[in-house]
Short mmCIF file of N, CA, C and O in Angstrom, two decimals:
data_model
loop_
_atom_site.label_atom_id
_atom_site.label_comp_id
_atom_site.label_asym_id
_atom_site.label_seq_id
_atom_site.Cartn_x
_atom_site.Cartn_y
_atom_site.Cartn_z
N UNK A 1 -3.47 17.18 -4.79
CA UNK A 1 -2.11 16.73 -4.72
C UNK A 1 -2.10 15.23 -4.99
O UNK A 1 -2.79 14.46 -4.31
N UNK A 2 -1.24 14.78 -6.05
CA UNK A 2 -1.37 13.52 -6.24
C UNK A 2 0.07 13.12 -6.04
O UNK A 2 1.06 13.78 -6.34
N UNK A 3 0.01 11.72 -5.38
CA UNK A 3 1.36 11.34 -5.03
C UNK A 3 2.34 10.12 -5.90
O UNK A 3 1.74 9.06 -6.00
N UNK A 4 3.45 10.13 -6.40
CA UNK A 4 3.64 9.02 -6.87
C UNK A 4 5.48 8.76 -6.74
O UNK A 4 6.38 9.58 -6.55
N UNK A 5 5.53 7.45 -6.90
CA UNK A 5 7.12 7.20 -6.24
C UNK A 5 8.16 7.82 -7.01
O UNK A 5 8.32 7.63 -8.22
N UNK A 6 8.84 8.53 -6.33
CA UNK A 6 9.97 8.44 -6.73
C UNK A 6 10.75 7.78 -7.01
O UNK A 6 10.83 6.79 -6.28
N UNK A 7 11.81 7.89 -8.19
CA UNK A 7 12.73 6.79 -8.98
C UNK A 7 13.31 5.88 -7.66
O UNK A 7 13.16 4.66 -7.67
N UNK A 8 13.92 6.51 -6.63
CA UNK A 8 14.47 5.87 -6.04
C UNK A 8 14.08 4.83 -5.29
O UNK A 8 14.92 3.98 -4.98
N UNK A 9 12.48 4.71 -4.80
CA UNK A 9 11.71 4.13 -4.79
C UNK A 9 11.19 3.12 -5.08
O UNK A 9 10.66 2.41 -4.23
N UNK A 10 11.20 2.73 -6.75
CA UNK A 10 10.74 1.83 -7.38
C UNK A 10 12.20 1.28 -7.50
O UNK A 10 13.40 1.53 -7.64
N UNK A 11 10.69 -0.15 -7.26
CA UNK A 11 11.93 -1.52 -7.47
C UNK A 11 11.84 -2.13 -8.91
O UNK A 11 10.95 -1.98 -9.75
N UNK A 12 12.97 -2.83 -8.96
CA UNK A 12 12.91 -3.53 -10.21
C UNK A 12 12.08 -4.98 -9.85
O UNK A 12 11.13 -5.23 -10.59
N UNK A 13 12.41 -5.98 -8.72
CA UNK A 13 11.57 -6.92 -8.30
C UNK A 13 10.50 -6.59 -7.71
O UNK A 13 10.64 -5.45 -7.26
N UNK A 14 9.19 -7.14 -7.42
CA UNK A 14 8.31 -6.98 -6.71
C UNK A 14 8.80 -7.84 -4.89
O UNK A 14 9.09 -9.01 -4.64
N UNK A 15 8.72 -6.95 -4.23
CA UNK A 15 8.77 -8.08 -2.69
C UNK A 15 7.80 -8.55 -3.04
O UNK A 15 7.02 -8.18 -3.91
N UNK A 16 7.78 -9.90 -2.00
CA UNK A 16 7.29 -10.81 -1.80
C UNK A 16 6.02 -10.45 -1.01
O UNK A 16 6.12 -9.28 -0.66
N UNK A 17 4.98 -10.93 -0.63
CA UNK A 17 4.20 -10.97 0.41
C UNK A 17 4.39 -10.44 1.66
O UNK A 17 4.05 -9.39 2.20
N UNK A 18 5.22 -11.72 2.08
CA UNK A 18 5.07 -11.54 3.86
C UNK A 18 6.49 -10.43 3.89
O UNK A 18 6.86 -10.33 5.06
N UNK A 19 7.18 -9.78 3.14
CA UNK A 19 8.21 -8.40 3.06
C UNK A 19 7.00 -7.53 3.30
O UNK A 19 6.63 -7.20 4.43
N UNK A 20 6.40 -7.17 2.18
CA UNK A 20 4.99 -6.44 2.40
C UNK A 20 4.53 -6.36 3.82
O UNK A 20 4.74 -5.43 4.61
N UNK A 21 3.86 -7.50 4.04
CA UNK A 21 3.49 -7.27 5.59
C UNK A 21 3.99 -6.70 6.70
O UNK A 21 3.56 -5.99 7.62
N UNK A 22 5.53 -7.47 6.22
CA UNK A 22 6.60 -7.67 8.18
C UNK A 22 6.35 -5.88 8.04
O UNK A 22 6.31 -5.32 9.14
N UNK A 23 6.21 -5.07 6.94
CA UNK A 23 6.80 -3.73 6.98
C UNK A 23 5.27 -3.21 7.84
O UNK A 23 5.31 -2.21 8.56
N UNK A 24 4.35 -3.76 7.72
CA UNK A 24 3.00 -3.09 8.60
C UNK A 24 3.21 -2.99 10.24
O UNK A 24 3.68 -3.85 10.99
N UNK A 25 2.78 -1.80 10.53
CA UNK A 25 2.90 -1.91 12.03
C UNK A 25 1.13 -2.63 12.38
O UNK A 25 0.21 -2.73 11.57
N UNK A 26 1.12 -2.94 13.53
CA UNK A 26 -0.46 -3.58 14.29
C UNK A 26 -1.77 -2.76 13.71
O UNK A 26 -2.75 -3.36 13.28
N UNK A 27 -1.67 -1.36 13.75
CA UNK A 27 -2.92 -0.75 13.69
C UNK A 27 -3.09 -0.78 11.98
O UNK A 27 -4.28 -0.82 11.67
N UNK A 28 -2.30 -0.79 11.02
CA UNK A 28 -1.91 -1.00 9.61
C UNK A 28 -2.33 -2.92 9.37
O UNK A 28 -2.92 -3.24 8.34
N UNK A 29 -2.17 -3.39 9.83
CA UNK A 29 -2.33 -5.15 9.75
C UNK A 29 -4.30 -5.28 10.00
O UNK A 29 -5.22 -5.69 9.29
N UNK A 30 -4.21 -4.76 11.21
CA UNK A 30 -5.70 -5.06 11.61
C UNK A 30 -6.68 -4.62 10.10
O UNK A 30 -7.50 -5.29 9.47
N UNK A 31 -6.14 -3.13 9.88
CA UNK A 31 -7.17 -2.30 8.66
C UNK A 31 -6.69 -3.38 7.24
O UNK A 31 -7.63 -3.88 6.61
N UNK A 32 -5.66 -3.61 6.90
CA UNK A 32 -5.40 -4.38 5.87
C UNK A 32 -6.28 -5.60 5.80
O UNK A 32 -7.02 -5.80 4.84
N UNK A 33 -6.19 -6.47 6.90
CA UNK A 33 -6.96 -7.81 6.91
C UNK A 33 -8.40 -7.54 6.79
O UNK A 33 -9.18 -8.33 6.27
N UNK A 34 -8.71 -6.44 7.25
CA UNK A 34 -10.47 -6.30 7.05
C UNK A 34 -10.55 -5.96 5.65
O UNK A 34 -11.67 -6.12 5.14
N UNK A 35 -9.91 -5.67 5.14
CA UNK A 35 -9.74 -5.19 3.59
C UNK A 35 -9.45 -5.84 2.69
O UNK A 35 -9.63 -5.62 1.50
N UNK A 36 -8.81 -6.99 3.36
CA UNK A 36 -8.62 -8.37 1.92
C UNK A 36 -10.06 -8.92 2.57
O UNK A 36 -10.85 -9.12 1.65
N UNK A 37 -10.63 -9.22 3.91
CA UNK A 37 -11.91 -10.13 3.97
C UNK A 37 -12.37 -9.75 2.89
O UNK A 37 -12.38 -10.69 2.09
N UNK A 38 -12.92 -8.45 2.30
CA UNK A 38 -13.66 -7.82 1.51
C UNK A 38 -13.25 -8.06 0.06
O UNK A 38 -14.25 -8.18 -0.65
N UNK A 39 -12.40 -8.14 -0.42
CA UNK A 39 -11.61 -9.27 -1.49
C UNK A 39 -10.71 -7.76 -1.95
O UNK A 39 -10.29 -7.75 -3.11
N UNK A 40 -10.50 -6.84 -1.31
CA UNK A 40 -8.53 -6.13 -1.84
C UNK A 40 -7.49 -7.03 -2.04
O UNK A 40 -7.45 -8.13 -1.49
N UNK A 41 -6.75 -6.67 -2.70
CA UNK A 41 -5.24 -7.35 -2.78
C UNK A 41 -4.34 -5.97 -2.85
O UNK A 41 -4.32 -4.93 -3.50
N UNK A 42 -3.47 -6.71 -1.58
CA UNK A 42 -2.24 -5.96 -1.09
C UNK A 42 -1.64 -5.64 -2.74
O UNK A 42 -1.85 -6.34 -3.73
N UNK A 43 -1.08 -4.74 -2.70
CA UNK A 43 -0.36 -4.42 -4.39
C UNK A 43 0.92 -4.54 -3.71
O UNK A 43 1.61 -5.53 -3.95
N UNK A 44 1.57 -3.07 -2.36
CA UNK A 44 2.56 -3.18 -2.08
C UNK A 44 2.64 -2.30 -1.03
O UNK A 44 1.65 -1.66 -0.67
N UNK A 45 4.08 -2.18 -0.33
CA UNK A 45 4.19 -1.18 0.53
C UNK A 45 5.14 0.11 0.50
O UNK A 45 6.28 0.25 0.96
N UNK A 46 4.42 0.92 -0.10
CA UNK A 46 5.30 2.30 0.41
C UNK A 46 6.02 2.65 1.76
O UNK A 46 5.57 2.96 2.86
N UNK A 47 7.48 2.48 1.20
CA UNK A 47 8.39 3.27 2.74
C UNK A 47 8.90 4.64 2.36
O UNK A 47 9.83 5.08 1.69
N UNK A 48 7.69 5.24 3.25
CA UNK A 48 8.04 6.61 3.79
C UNK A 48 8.95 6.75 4.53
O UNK A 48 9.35 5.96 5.38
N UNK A 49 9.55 8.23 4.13
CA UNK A 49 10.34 8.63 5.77
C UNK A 49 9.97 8.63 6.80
O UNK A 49 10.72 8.39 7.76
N UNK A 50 8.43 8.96 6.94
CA UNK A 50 7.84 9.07 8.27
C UNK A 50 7.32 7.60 8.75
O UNK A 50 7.42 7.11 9.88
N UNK A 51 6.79 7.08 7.67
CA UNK A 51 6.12 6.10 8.30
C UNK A 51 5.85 4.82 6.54
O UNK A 51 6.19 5.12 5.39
N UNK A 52 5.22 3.59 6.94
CA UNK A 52 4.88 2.91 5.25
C UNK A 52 3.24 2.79 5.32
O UNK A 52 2.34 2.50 6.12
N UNK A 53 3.50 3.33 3.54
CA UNK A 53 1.72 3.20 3.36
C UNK A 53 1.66 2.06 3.18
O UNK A 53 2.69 1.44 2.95
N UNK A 54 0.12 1.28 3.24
CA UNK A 54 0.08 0.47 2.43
C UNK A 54 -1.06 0.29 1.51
O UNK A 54 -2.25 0.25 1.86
N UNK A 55 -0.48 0.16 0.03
CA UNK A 55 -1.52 0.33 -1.20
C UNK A 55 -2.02 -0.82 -1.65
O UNK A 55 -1.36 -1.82 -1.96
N UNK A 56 -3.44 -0.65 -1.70
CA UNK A 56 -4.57 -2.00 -2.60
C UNK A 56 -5.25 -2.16 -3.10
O UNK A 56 -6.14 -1.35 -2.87
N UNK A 57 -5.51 -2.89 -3.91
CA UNK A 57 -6.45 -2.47 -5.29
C UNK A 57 -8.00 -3.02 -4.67
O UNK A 57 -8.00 -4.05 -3.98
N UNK A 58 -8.96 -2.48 -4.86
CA UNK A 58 -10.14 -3.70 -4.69
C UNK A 58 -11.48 -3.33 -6.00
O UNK A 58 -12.39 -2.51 -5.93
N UNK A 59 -11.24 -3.99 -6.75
CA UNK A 59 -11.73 -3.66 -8.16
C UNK A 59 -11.23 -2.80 -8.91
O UNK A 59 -10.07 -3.13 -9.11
N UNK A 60 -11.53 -1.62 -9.57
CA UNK A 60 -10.67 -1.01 -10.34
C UNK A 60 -10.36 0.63 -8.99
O UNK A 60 -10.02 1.73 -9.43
N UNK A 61 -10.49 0.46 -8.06
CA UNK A 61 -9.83 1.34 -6.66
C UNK A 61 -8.82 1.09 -6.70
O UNK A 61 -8.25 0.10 -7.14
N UNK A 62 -8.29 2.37 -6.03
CA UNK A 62 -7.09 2.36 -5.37
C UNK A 62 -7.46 2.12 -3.65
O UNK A 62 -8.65 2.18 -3.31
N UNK A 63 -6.79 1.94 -3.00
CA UNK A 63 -6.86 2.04 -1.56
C UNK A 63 -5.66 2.30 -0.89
O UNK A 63 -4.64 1.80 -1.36
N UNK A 64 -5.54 3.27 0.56
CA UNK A 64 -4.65 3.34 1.32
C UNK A 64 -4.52 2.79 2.53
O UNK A 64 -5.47 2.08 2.86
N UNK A 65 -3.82 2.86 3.15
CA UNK A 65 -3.64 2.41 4.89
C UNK A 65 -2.46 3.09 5.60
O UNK A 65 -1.39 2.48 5.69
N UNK A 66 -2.59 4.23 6.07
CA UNK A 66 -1.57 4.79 7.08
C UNK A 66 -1.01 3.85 8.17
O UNK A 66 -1.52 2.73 8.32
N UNK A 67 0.05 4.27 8.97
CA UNK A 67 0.71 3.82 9.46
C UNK A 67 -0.53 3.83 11.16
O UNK A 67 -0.42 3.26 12.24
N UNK A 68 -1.33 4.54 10.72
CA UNK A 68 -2.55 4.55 12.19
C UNK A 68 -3.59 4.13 12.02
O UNK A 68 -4.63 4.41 12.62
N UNK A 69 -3.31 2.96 10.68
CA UNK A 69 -4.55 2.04 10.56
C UNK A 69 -5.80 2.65 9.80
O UNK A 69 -6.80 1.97 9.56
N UNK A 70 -5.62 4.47 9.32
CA UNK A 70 -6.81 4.98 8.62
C UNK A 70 -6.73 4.50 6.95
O UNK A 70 -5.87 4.69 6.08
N UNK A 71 -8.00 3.82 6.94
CA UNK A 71 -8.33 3.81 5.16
C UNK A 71 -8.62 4.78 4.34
O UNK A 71 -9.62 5.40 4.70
N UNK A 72 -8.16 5.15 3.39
CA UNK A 72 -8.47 6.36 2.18
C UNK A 72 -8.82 5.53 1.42
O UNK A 72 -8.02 4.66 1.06
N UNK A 73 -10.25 5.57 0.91
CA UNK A 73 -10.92 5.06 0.06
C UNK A 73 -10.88 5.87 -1.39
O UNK A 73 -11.40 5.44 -2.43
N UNK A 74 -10.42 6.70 -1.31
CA UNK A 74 -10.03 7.76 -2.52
C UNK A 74 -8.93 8.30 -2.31
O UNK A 74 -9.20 9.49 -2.13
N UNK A 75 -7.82 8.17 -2.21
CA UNK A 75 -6.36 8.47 -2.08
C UNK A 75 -5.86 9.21 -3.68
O UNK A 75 -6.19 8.83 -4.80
N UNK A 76 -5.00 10.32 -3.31
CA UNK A 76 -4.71 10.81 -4.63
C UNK A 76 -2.94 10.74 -4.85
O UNK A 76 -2.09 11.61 -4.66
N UNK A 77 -2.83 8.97 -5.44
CA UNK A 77 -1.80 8.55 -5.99
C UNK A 77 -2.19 8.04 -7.43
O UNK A 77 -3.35 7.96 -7.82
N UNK A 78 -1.09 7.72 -8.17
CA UNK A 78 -0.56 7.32 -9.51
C UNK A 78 -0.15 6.07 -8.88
O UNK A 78 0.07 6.08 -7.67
N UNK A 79 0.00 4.84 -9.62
CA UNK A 79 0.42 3.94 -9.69
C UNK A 79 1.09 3.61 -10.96
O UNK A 79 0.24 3.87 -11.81
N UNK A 80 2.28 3.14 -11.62
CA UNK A 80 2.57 2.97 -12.84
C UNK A 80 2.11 1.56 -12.89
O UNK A 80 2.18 0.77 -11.95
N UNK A 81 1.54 1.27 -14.30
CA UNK A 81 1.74 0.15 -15.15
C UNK A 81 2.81 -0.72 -14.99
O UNK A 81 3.89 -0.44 -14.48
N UNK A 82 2.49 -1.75 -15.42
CA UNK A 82 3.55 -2.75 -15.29
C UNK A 82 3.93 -2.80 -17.14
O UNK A 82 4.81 -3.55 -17.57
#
């Protein structure tokens, strides 16, 4: 199952950074920051109904972060091109 945004979803601007963040809850922040030490970059944040992912690249990876702080080091999303 591969996941990817729906139209309604995608923005035309990119948020900013700290938009990105404010949307992380604590256990999502902690796993993110250990994940840029390692040199990821935040791409962006998915808002779910249930909860926001958050997606990052770290070389040619994808990466995830649930809302309970778990990393998917192989996550099965699409990302579009810019």
């Amino acid at each position: 199952m591969s996941l990817s945004l729906p139209p309604s979803e995608r923005r035309k601007e990119a948020k900013d950074l700290k938009q990105n963040f404010d949307q992380l809850g604590e256990l999502q922040l902690d796993a993110v920051y250990a994940l840029l030490k390692i040199g990821a970059r935040l791409l962006f944040v998915r808002s779910a109904l249930v909860s926001p992912l958050a997606i990052l690249e770290h070389g040619e990876q994808y990466l995830t972060v649930d809302d309970e702080g778990r990393i998917d080091l192989h996550p099965a999303i699409k990302i579009r091109s810019h």
